[in-house]
PDB file of C-alpha atoms in Angstrom:
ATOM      1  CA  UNK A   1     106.969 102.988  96.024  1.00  0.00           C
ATOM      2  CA  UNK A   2     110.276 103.710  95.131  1.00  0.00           C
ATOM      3  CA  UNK A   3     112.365 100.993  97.077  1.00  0.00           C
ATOM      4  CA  UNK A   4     115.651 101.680  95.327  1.00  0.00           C
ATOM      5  CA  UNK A   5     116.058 105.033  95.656  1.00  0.00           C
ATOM      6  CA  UNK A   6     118.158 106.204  98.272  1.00  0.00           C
ATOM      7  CA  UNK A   7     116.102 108.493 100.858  1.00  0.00           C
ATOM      8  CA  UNK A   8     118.927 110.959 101.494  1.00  0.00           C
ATOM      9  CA  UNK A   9     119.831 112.475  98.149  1.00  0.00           C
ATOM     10  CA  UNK A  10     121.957 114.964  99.511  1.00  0.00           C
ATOM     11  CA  UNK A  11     124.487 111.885 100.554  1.00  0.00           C
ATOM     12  CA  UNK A  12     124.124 109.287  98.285  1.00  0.00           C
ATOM     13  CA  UNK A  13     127.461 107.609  98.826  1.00  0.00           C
ATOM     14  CA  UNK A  14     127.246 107.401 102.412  1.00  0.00           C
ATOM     15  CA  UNK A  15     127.291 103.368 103.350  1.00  0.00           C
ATOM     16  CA  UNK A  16     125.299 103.546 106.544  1.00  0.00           C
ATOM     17  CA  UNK A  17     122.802 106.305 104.713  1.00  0.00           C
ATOM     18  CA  UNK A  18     122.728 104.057 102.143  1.00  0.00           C
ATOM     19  CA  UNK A  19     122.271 100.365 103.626  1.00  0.00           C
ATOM     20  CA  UNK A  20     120.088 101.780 106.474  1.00  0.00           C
ATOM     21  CA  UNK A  21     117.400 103.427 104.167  1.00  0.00           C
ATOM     22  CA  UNK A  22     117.127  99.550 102.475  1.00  0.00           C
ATOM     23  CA  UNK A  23     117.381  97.605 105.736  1.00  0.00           C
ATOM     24  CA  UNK A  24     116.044  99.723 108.525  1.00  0.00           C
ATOM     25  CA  UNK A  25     111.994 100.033 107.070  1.00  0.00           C
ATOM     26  CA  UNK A  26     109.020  98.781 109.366  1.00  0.00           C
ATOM     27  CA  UNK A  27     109.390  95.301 107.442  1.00  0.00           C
ATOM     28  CA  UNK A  28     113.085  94.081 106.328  1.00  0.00           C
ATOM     29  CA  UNK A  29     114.487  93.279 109.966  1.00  0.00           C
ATOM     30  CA  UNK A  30     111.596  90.966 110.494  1.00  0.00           C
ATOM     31  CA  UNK A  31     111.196  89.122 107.020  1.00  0.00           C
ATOM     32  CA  UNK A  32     115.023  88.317 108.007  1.00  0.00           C
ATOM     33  CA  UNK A  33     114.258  87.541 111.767  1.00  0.00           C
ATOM     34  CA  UNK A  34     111.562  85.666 110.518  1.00  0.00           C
ATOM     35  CA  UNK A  35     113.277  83.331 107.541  1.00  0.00           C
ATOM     36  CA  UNK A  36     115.684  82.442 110.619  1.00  0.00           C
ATOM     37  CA  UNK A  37     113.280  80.536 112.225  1.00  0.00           C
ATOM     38  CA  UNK A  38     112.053  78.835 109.587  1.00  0.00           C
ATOM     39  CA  UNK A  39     112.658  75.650 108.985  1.00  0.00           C
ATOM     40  CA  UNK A  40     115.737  75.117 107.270  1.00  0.00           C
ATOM     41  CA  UNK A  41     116.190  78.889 107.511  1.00  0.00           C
ATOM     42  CA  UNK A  42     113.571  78.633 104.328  1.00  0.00           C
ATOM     43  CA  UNK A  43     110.036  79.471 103.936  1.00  0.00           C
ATOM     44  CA  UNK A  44     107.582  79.864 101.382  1.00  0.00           C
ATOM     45  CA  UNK A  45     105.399  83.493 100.452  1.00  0.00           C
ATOM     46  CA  UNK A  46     102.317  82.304 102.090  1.00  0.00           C
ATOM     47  CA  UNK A  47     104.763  80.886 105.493  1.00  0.00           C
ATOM     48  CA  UNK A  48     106.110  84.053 105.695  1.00  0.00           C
ATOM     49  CA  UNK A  49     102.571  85.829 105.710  1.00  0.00           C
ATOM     50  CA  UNK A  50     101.344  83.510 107.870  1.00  0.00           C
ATOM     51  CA  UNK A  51     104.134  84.637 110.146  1.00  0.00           C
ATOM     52  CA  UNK A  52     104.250  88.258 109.962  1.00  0.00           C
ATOM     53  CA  UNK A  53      99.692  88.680 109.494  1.00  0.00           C
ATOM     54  CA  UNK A  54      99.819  92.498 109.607  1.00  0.00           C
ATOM     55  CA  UNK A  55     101.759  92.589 106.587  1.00  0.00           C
ATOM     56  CA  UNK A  56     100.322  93.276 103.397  1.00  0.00           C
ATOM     57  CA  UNK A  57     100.440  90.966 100.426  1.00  0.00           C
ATOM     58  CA  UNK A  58     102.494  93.805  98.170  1.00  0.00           C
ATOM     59  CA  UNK A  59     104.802  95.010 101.199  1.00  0.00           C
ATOM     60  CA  UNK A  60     105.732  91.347 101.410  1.00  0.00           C
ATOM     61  CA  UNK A  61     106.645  91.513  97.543  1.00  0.00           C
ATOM     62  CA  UNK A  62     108.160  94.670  97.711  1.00  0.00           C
ATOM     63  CA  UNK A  63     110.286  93.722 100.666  1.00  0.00           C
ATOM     64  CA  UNK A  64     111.003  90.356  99.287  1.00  0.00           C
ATOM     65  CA  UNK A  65     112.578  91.542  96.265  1.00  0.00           C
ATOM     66  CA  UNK A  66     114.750  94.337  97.937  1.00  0.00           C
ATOM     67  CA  UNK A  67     115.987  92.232 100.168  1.00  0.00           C
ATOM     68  CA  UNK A  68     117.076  89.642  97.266  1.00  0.00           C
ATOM     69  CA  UNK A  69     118.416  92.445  95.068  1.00  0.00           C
ATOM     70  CA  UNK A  70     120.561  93.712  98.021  1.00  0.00           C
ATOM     71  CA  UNK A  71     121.919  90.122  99.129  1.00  0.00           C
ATOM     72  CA  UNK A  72     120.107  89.166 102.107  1.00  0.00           C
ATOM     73  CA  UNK A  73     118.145  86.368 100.561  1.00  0.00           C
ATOM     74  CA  UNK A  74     117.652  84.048  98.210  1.00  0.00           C
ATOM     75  CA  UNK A  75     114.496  83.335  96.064  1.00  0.00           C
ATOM     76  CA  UNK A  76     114.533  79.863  94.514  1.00  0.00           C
ATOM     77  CA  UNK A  77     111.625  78.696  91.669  1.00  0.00           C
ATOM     78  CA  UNK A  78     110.949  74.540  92.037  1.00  0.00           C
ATOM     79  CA  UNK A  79     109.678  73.637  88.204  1.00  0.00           C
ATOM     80  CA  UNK A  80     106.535  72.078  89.895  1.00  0.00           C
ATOM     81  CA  UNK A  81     103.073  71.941  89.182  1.00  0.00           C
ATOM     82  CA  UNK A  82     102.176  74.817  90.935  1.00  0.00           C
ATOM     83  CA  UNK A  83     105.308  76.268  91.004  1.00  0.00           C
ATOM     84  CA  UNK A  84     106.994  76.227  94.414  1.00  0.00           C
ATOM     85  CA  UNK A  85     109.021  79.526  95.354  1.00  0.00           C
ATOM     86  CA  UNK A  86     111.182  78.983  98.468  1.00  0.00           C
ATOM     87  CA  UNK A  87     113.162  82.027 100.325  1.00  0.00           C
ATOM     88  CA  UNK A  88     115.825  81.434 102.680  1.00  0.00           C
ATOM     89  CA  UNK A  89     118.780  83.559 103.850  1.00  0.00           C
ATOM     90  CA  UNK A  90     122.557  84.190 102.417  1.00  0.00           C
ATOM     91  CA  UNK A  91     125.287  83.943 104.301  1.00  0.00           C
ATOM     92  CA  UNK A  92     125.552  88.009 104.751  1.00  0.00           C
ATOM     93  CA  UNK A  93     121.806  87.922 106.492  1.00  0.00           C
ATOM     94  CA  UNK A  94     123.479  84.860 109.122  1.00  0.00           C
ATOM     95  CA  UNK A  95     126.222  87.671 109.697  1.00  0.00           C
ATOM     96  CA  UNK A  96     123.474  90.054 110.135  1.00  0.00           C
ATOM     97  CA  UNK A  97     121.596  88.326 112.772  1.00  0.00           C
ATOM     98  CA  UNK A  98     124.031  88.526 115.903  1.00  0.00           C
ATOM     99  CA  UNK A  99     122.962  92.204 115.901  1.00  0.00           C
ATOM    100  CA  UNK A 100     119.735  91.935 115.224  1.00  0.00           C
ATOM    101  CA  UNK A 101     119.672  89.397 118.368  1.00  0.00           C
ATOM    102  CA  UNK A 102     121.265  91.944 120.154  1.00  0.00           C
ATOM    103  CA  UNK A 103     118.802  94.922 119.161  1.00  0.00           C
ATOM    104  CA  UNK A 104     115.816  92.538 119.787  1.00  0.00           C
ATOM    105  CA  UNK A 105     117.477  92.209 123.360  1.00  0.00           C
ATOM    106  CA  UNK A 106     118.198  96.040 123.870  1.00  0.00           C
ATOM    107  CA  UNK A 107     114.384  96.493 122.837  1.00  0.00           C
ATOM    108  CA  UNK A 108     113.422  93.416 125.281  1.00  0.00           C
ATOM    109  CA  UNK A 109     115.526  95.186 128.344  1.00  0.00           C
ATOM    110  CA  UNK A 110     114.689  99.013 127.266  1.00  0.00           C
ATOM    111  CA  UNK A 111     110.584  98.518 126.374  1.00  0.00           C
ATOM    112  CA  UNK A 112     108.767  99.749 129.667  1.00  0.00           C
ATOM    113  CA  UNK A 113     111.071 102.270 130.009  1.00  0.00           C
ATOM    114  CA  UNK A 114     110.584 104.160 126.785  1.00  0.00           C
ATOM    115  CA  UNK A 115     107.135 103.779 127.016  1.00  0.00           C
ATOM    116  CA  UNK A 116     106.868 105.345 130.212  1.00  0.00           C
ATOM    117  CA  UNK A 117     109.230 108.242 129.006  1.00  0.00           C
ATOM    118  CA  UNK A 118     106.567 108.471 125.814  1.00  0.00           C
ATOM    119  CA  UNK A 119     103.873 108.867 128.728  1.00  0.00           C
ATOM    120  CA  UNK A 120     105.809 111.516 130.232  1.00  0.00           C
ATOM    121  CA  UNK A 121     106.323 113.550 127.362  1.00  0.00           C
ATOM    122  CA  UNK A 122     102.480 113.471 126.113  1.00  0.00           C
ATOM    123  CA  UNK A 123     101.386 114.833 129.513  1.00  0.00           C
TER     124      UNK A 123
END
């Protein structure tokens, strides 16, 4: 899987094409959501699976590591023995959050709704 390719080729300078194909998968919102309430804002791999089961082992990784190479979070190595990796967010994921709040909320308010119109258009 091919996280750092942009999905739509035909406009590959497009900002919101560009971010949204990063940010907007079935995993990045929550990892982020996720760190927040952690404590400290920081958690550890096996925290953050803990937190979010359905998630598989590599789409943790994979998602992990986008979200560090695009700025979101941070992935810090302790020299211990084991070695202790901690992830916690950067200061453009706390900017971030507001909307996600704010989407969660617009889901919260909007949920019966759409699934009744999904109803309605399977019949």
């Amino acid at each position: 899987m091919n996280r750092t390719a942009i999905e739509d080729a035909l406009f590959p300078d497009c900002p919101i094409r560009n971010i949204l194909s990063r940010l907007c998968d079935k995993w990045s919102l929550l990892v982020i959501y996720t760190l927040n309430k952690g404590e400290n804002g920081k958690l550890r791999f096996k925290e953050l699976q803990r937190e979010i089961p359905d998630i598989s082992q590599k789409m943790l990784t994979v998602t992990l590591r986008t979200l560090e190479e695009d700025g979101y979070l941070v992935r810090r190595i302790y020299p211990e023995i084991p070695p202790r990796v901690e992830y916690s967010l950067t200061e453009r994921s706390y900017s971030l959050l507001p909307h996600i709040n704010a989407l969660i909320q617009w889901a919260l308010e909007n949920f019966d709704e759409i699934l009744n119109d999904r109803k309605d258009v399977v019949k």
